């Protein structure tokens, strides 16, 4: 690629959203490039190399809906592991010939918008500078790792890795003393694997994970998938656009809980539990988000199921406390396979850091408030991410007023329009990010719905000779208010979660996602498009020259 190059669209990131938009934009006749910081495809699945990394959506909907792809691809597990997803992205590349328009090992470091040319100037760690008309950020919601602020962290003399920065060659934990800080999604998966092989495992938990059973099936037959492709796949791909979370199943409507007898509710919840996956989260009652009584019953049923699997009363207290630590489902639910059985092992300790906080990291291990140094060979930091906004704000992106987007959000609060654009940053789009359905939506579903909107918008601009699109301040303020109003109707503030930025010290607490469900979100963004992109100012090159 030339040192300075003009083209239509630069996409940042080669995960599901990025490769989908690259393919579709090329089909629409645009010149497009992707810059990807990693050395291959996959987005989060390129970086998720830790032991046990596995998707928590089942195979039928965790893939792109492009028929050219799903017709010839077969999965081996209901919930594919990381390596199978890596192979899937290689298959996508081979099928769609994507690599010719992708620069790997190329991290975007900064960008600014030139109001005289209506183009972005984008700079990279390799020294390459490009000037696309449009910049689309497909950086995902979890690409900025969050490291704990613990004294002595850099003094540990054993092996230490954050789950998102795991060595590509892997790490054998067999026979080692392993410590895991954090019990979120990646923590649960690492703990399961470490429990199988470690000589001793110490888990440091702040909040118990309300994990539900994955119920993985493996292998899944090619014969079954062939039959699904005849009729079921097209139905599933359409259905996933119609549900609250972009899955093939949905919540029961508000009020349904009170129309059911206690016995009917029990059997309903038991059926969801037996099905496994997110049925027990995304297939229960929509009222769990708004009604504490409903939420309590769903939590109580969950707790009974967990207590049946954990023998020690003290472990039961820590893993499934009688009093909810937060409303069920308003903090990320994880899928597990044998997570709770790990804590029945005699070589596993569970430290509640609310009762016995981590004081410091020493060269030998983790020192807790009771004075004990938990000696370790391996320390795993499953401490999550500066989620949703961090993936964008870590890039020095300056808009028309010269202010970096991260600074703007930090000082004034998160603002977007439609969860796709930001006022003051023309011709910039993003998917699976702030103020979208992001945290509450199946990734490929959300990526395709938002990706289609972005592609249609850029096509509309080209076909109507517009060189610039800019969200108005009024539209942005109205969108932020809508997002906030929907969020405030729920129980969200009762949970300390990355949904609100509460996991990042000093980060402003606010709704980072659109929590009104995918159908409402889709209708709202399409309403703008149907109105000729209402809420935006569209400008042609002649209009720009006239102002100069």
XYZ file of C-alpha atoms in Angstrom:
548
model
C 0.000 0.000 0.000
C 1.342 3.472 -0.877
C 2.473 5.831 1.863
C -0.421 8.167 1.112
C -3.525 6.827 -0.556
C -7.080 7.991 -1.122
C -9.934 5.503 -1.291
C -13.587 5.335 -0.330
C -13.706 3.476 2.981
C -11.216 2.414 5.628
C -12.457 -0.268 8.017
C -10.593 -0.705 11.291
C -10.746 -4.285 12.526
C -11.124 -7.689 10.839
C -13.675 -9.427 13.036
C -17.233 -10.319 12.049
C -18.317 -6.707 11.449
C -15.201 -5.746 9.551
C -15.127 -8.655 7.103
C -18.888 -8.433 6.516
C -18.669 -4.763 5.589
C -15.567 -5.256 3.459
C -17.367 -7.881 1.382
C -20.612 -5.933 1.057
C -18.942 -2.591 0.289
C -16.813 -4.185 -2.418
C -19.969 -5.691 -3.928
C -21.455 -2.173 -3.943
C -18.504 -0.903 -5.977
C -16.492 0.933 -3.318
C -12.730 0.926 -2.893
C -12.206 -0.451 0.622
C -9.321 -1.435 2.882
C -9.126 -2.975 6.333
C -6.400 -2.172 8.843
C -6.082 -4.923 11.461
C -3.761 -4.761 14.476
C -3.444 -8.548 14.653
C -1.635 -10.804 12.221
C -4.816 -12.541 11.047
C -8.620 -12.425 10.985
C -11.052 -13.024 13.806
C -11.228 -9.863 15.873
C -11.759 -10.970 19.469
C -11.125 -14.575 18.385
C -7.669 -13.700 17.176
C -6.791 -12.371 20.639
C -8.775 -14.865 22.769
C -6.078 -17.530 23.123
C -6.500 -18.364 26.786
C -7.308 -21.950 27.822
C -10.973 -22.804 27.351
C -11.854 -19.857 25.109
C -15.205 -20.700 23.550
C -18.159 -18.807 22.115
C -21.360 -18.597 24.161
C -23.789 -18.423 21.230
C -24.634 -21.637 19.413
C -23.200 -22.290 15.964
C -26.432 -21.816 14.018
C -26.581 -18.078 14.714
C -22.927 -17.311 15.497
C -21.919 -17.004 11.876
C -22.487 -14.701 8.942
C -25.771 -15.098 7.064
C -24.109 -14.944 3.633
C -25.332 -18.079 1.844
C -22.098 -18.447 -0.085
C -20.447 -19.045 3.291
C -22.880 -21.187 5.275
C -23.712 -23.539 2.412
C -20.253 -25.168 2.457
C -19.224 -24.797 6.096
C -19.944 -27.324 8.838
C -19.295 -26.932 12.544
C -18.117 -29.655 14.916
C -19.612 -28.342 18.184
C -22.777 -26.562 19.228
C -20.628 -23.925 20.986
C -17.426 -23.737 18.922
C -14.061 -23.293 20.555
C -11.575 -20.616 19.676
C -9.591 -22.706 17.200
C -12.678 -23.613 15.189
C -13.585 -19.930 14.928
C -10.068 -19.157 13.706
C -10.537 -21.814 11.008
C -13.925 -20.328 10.123
C -12.370 -16.931 9.466
C -9.693 -18.554 7.273
C -12.504 -20.186 5.341
C -14.261 -16.810 4.941
C -11.058 -15.304 3.602
C -10.601 -18.108 1.075
C -14.231 -17.938 -0.067
C -14.461 -14.160 -0.387
C -10.822 -13.335 -1.222
C -10.553 -10.787 1.550
C -6.804 -10.684 2.235
C -6.010 -8.648 -0.864
C -7.664 -5.645 0.781
C -6.372 -6.116 4.322
C -3.218 -4.850 5.989
C -2.443 -7.016 9.008
C -0.130 -5.988 11.862
C -1.322 -2.452 11.229
C -2.694 -0.615 14.229
C -4.474 2.694 13.728
C -2.934 5.131 16.206
C -4.607 8.418 15.305
C -6.891 10.134 12.828
C -8.256 13.596 12.120
C -10.958 14.906 9.810
C -9.936 17.416 7.131
C -12.870 19.791 6.583
C -11.365 21.142 3.336
C -11.343 17.745 1.608
C -14.048 15.956 3.614
C -11.651 13.081 4.171
C -10.045 11.409 7.157
C -6.278 11.344 7.565
C -5.469 8.088 9.311
C -2.081 7.230 10.808
C -0.713 3.834 11.796
C 2.070 2.245 13.799
C 3.741 1.174 10.541
C 4.106 4.720 9.242
C 1.436 4.253 6.584
C -0.985 7.180 6.220
C -4.220 6.942 4.266
C -6.979 9.396 3.440
C -10.317 7.621 3.078
C -13.611 9.407 2.514
C -15.211 7.351 5.286
C -13.790 5.579 8.336
C -15.690 2.653 9.857
C -14.560 1.444 13.275
C -15.167 -2.281 13.718
C -13.058 -2.451 16.842
C -15.584 -4.412 18.910
C -16.566 -3.777 22.496
C -13.677 -5.563 24.205
C -10.312 -4.657 22.713
C -8.799 -2.497 25.462
C -7.637 -4.779 28.306
C -8.163 -3.560 31.858
C -5.326 -4.240 34.282
C -5.979 -4.151 38.027
C -4.415 -1.350 40.047
C -2.753 -3.557 42.650
C 0.519 -2.582 44.348
C 3.450 -4.748 43.327
C 1.850 -6.155 40.200
C 5.111 -5.733 38.296
C 7.153 -7.528 40.965
C 5.659 -10.991 40.489
C 8.407 -13.412 39.489
C 6.184 -16.152 38.121
C 4.307 -16.215 34.823
C 1.583 -13.575 34.523
C -0.804 -12.940 31.624
C -4.018 -11.040 30.995
C -6.557 -13.331 29.332
C -6.792 -11.051 26.288
C -3.007 -11.038 25.797
C -2.333 -14.752 26.193
C 0.802 -16.026 24.424
C 0.132 -17.469 20.994
C 2.205 -20.540 21.837
C -0.040 -21.225 24.824
C 0.875 -21.980 28.425
C 0.902 -25.381 30.106
C -0.545 -25.058 33.618
C -0.095 -28.737 34.426
C 1.227 -29.273 37.943
C 1.503 -25.541 38.620
C 0.091 -23.374 41.373
C -2.327 -21.133 39.520
C -4.097 -17.975 40.690
C -6.954 -16.353 38.799
C -8.103 -12.816 39.568
C -11.616 -12.297 38.212
C -14.635 -14.489 37.577
C -16.185 -12.945 34.476
C -16.654 -14.832 31.215
C -12.955 -15.438 30.527
C -12.285 -16.136 34.200
C -14.919 -18.871 34.268
C -13.423 -20.553 31.214
C -9.832 -20.382 32.480
C -10.850 -21.644 35.931
C -12.513 -24.683 34.377
C -9.351 -25.600 32.470
C -6.926 -24.821 35.289
C -9.020 -26.927 37.651
C -8.312 -29.988 35.510
C -4.525 -29.766 35.599
C -3.204 -27.351 38.258
C -1.590 -28.718 41.409
C -3.417 -25.954 43.269
C -5.871 -23.299 42.100
C -6.695 -20.094 43.956
C -9.578 -18.001 42.664
C -9.933 -14.368 43.739
C -13.580 -13.357 43.369
C -15.207 -9.954 43.825
C -18.667 -10.851 42.543
C -20.013 -14.372 42.023
C -20.846 -15.122 38.414
C -24.463 -16.130 37.820
C -23.270 -18.639 35.241
C -25.693 -21.017 33.554
C -25.050 -24.407 31.972
C -23.751 -24.359 28.403
C -24.966 -27.900 27.537
C -22.528 -28.230 24.673
C -23.074 -30.912 22.055
C -20.118 -32.467 20.303
C -19.709 -33.646 17.750
C -22.648 -32.302 15.789
C -23.264 -34.235 12.610
C -22.830 -33.000 9.080
C -26.084 -34.790 8.224
C -28.002 -32.687 10.751
C -26.442 -29.460 9.482
C -27.153 -30.388 5.849
C -30.799 -30.810 6.715
C -30.828 -27.481 8.604
C -29.448 -25.715 5.538
C -32.390 -26.858 3.424
C -34.881 -24.734 5.342
C -33.871 -23.916 8.921
C -30.852 -21.682 8.326
C -32.728 -19.006 6.321
C -35.462 -19.024 8.975
C -32.942 -18.640 11.809
C -31.120 -15.789 10.090
C -34.394 -13.905 9.646
C -35.613 -14.758 13.144
C -32.466 -13.522 14.874
C -33.207 -10.029 13.562
C -36.642 -10.108 15.225
C -35.768 -10.886 18.849
C -34.697 -8.677 21.748
C -31.135 -10.042 21.789
C -30.567 -11.226 18.232
C -30.861 -14.897 19.177
C -33.376 -17.370 17.769
C -35.403 -17.332 21.003
C -36.889 -14.439 22.925
C -38.208 -13.211 26.267
C -41.795 -13.654 27.285
C -43.634 -10.358 26.974
C -43.944 -8.002 29.971
C -46.649 -9.090 32.400
C -46.627 -12.747 31.356
C -44.968 -13.740 34.650
C -48.073 -12.766 36.620
C -50.392 -14.642 34.287
C -48.654 -17.937 35.038
C -49.177 -20.087 38.126
C -46.129 -20.774 40.344
C -46.122 -24.335 39.051
C -46.256 -23.178 35.444
C -43.361 -20.792 36.056
C -41.313 -23.541 37.722
C -41.774 -25.909 34.799
C -41.031 -23.092 32.348
C -37.750 -22.215 34.084
C -36.783 -25.870 34.416
C -37.297 -26.371 30.687
C -35.099 -23.366 29.905
C -32.424 -24.683 32.246
C -32.476 -28.091 30.576
C -32.057 -26.551 27.128
C -28.870 -24.824 28.259
C -27.099 -21.883 26.716
C -28.597 -18.448 27.183
C -32.158 -19.786 27.211
C -32.190 -19.199 30.963
C -31.212 -15.550 30.419
C -32.513 -14.423 27.029
C -35.524 -16.747 27.016
C -37.062 -15.980 30.409
C -39.212 -12.960 31.243
C -38.448 -9.521 29.820
C -39.584 -8.235 33.219
C -36.343 -9.457 34.840
C -34.891 -6.131 33.733
C -37.594 -4.051 35.383
C -39.383 -5.976 38.137
C -37.463 -7.111 41.222
C -40.121 -9.675 42.146
C -39.731 -11.404 38.805
C -35.977 -11.162 39.040
C -35.944 -12.665 42.533
C -37.796 -15.773 41.413
C -35.479 -16.334 38.459
C -32.461 -15.928 40.766
C -33.886 -18.271 43.414
C -34.377 -21.021 40.845
C -30.837 -20.474 39.535
C -29.431 -20.644 43.058
C -31.125 -23.976 43.790
C -29.583 -25.477 40.668
C -26.105 -24.287 41.658
C -26.386 -25.446 45.273
C -27.163 -28.941 44.007
C -23.701 -29.032 42.405
C -21.568 -27.511 45.180
C -20.957 -29.591 48.316
C -19.183 -27.303 50.784
C -21.492 -24.826 52.616
C -18.835 -22.107 52.581
C -18.344 -22.509 48.842
C -22.120 -22.416 48.426
C -22.282 -19.143 50.349
C -19.629 -17.532 48.173
C -20.764 -18.873 44.812
C -24.547 -18.621 45.240
C -25.362 -16.337 48.180
C -28.890 -16.292 49.537
C -29.057 -12.539 49.013
C -28.553 -11.549 45.411
C -25.303 -9.625 44.845
C -27.157 -7.875 42.000
C -30.318 -8.499 39.984
C -29.999 -11.623 37.861
C -29.114 -10.910 34.230
C -28.262 -7.247 34.754
C -24.622 -8.160 34.928
C -23.074 -10.393 32.259
C -24.202 -13.992 32.602
C -21.606 -16.560 31.495
C -21.936 -20.081 30.202
C -20.144 -22.857 32.059
C -19.543 -26.573 31.633
C -18.032 -27.841 34.887
C -17.293 -24.547 36.651
C -19.102 -25.294 39.895
C -17.633 -28.788 40.206
C -14.153 -27.230 40.240
C -14.922 -25.817 43.683
C -15.582 -29.308 45.047
C -11.905 -30.159 44.537
C -9.673 -30.200 47.639
C -6.898 -28.321 45.799
C -9.075 -25.273 45.034
C -9.451 -22.175 47.226
C -11.978 -19.385 46.664
C -11.088 -16.014 48.152
C -13.888 -13.462 48.471
C -11.932 -10.220 48.095
C -14.793 -8.228 49.611
C -14.138 -10.060 52.886
C -10.423 -10.640 52.427
C -9.085 -8.070 49.953
C -5.929 -8.328 47.899
C -3.335 -6.113 49.575
C -0.476 -6.483 47.117
C 1.249 -8.711 44.626
C 4.590 -10.006 45.907
C 7.379 -11.721 43.984
C 5.974 -15.042 45.226
C 2.234 -14.516 44.818
C -0.826 -12.633 46.068
C -1.011 -11.250 49.588
C -4.465 -10.849 51.094
C -5.759 -8.839 54.034
C -5.388 -11.724 56.479
C -1.616 -11.599 55.925
C -1.457 -14.800 53.893
C 0.701 -14.874 50.761
C -0.883 -17.239 48.276
C 2.188 -18.596 46.520
C 1.776 -19.019 42.776
C 3.649 -20.142 39.688
C 1.076 -18.627 37.322
C -1.088 -15.543 37.836
C -3.991 -15.043 35.416
C -5.549 -11.588 35.152
C -9.134 -12.204 34.068
C -9.928 -8.578 34.823
C -11.841 -7.680 31.696
C -11.827 -4.572 29.566
C -12.491 -0.883 29.383
C -15.513 -2.079 27.498
C -17.668 -0.571 24.744
C -16.085 2.906 24.658
C -12.454 1.953 25.324
C -12.052 0.223 21.977
C -12.642 3.559 20.220
C -11.284 6.041 22.752
C -7.879 4.323 22.847
C -7.347 5.679 19.322
C -6.475 9.383 19.115
C -9.367 10.378 16.852
C -9.873 14.125 16.456
C -13.003 15.605 14.941
C -13.780 18.999 13.446
C -13.004 20.841 16.687
C -9.655 19.110 17.190
C -10.758 17.328 20.360
C -9.921 13.646 20.817
C -13.052 11.527 21.069
C -11.897 9.920 24.304
C -11.396 13.304 25.931
C -14.775 14.501 24.717
C -16.573 11.473 26.179
C -14.607 11.711 29.427
C -15.353 15.377 29.975
C -18.916 15.630 28.654
C -20.251 12.104 28.903
C -20.910 9.534 26.215
C -22.723 10.905 23.187
C -23.580 9.252 19.887
C -26.341 9.381 17.343
C -28.078 6.073 16.694
C -25.170 4.193 18.272
C -23.504 4.495 14.870
C -22.048 8.009 14.619
C -20.789 10.880 16.781
C -21.494 14.591 16.351
C -18.292 16.431 15.430
C -16.784 13.386 13.712
C -18.198 13.444 10.149
C -17.992 10.432 7.834
C -17.116 8.197 10.784
C -19.227 5.168 11.627
C -18.885 2.317 14.071
C -20.620 -0.967 14.770
C -20.978 -3.107 17.899
C -20.005 -0.128 20.020
C -21.406 2.629 22.268
C -25.182 3.162 22.472
C -25.893 0.169 20.238
C -27.524 -3.074 21.433
C -23.942 -4.322 21.813
C -23.863 -5.986 25.249
C -27.325 -7.460 24.773
C -27.038 -8.752 21.228
C -25.548 -11.727 19.416
C -22.417 -10.338 17.744
C -22.944 -11.372 14.102
C -26.599 -10.306 14.255
C -25.749 -6.848 15.519
C -22.800 -6.563 13.144
C -24.946 -7.312 10.111
C -27.853 -5.034 11.069
C -25.583 -2.084 11.808
C -23.292 -2.984 8.915
C -26.188 -2.957 6.455
C -27.254 0.468 7.719
C -23.722 1.846 7.302
C -23.344 0.357 3.820
C -26.749 1.692 2.737
C -25.872 5.120 4.109
C -22.518 5.338 2.324
C -24.194 4.138 -0.868
C -26.904 6.798 -0.520
C -24.248 9.493 -0.110
C -22.442 8.354 -3.244
C -25.592 8.055 -5.318
C -26.750 11.557 -4.277
C -23.312 13.184 -4.666
C -22.808 13.914 -0.990
C -19.253 13.904 0.325
C -20.009 14.454 3.991
C -22.508 13.307 6.607
C -22.589 14.841 10.043
C -24.925 14.082 12.949
C -26.570 17.211 14.348
C -26.166 18.165 17.977
C -29.922 18.165 18.504
C -30.291 14.636 17.146
C -27.416 13.402 19.277
C -28.843 14.921 22.448
C -32.241 13.380 21.743
C -30.658 9.964 21.156
C -28.652 10.119 24.382
C -31.806 11.050 26.266
C -33.704 8.158 24.713
C -30.946 5.688 25.632
C -30.839 7.054 29.175
C -34.616 7.026 29.645
C -34.898 3.384 28.572
C -31.974 2.455 30.791
C -33.414 4.262 33.837
C -36.623 2.240 33.634
C -34.671 -0.879 34.518
C -32.747 -2.259 37.471
C -29.381 -1.646 35.799
C -27.990 0.693 38.435
C -28.322 -2.082 41.034
C -25.394 -3.898 39.410
C -21.763 -2.799 39.300
C -21.022 -3.775 35.745
C -19.099 -2.967 32.590
C -22.512 -2.220 31.106
C -22.213 1.172 32.833
C -18.421 1.486 33.037
C -18.473 0.706 36.760
C -15.619 -1.784 36.378
C -13.169 0.974 35.394
C -11.935 3.151 38.283
C -12.798 6.797 37.667
C -14.943 6.127 34.601
C -18.199 8.034 34.360
C -21.202 5.848 35.240
C -23.747 5.927 32.423
C -25.554 3.653 30.031
C -23.048 2.452 27.455
C -25.588 0.347 25.528
C -29.043 0.631 24.032
C -31.092 -1.553 26.382
C -34.453 -1.385 24.592
C -33.975 -4.482 22.475
C -32.949 -5.122 18.884
C -36.360 -4.676 17.171
C -36.870 -1.204 18.632
C -33.287 -0.256 17.853
C -33.558 -1.464 14.264
C -36.789 0.450 13.741
C -35.241 3.664 15.086
C -32.160 3.594 12.877
C -34.222 2.656 9.824
C -36.626 5.485 10.605
C -33.729 7.907 10.162
C -32.697 6.252 6.891
C -36.253 6.269 5.512
C -36.406 9.985 6.250
C -33.380 10.711 4.058
C -31.073 10.265 7.082
C -32.989 12.465 9.456
C -30.812 13.872 12.203
C -27.862 14.335 9.862
C -26.569 17.223 7.773
C -25.533 16.037 4.295
C -23.039 18.111 2.335
C -21.687 17.958 -1.219
C -18.194 18.973 -2.312
C -19.645 22.050 -4.030
C -21.243 23.124 -0.745
C -17.889 22.736 0.995
C -16.049 24.788 -1.637
C -18.667 27.528 -1.424
C -17.967 27.975 2.274
C -14.187 28.204 1.826
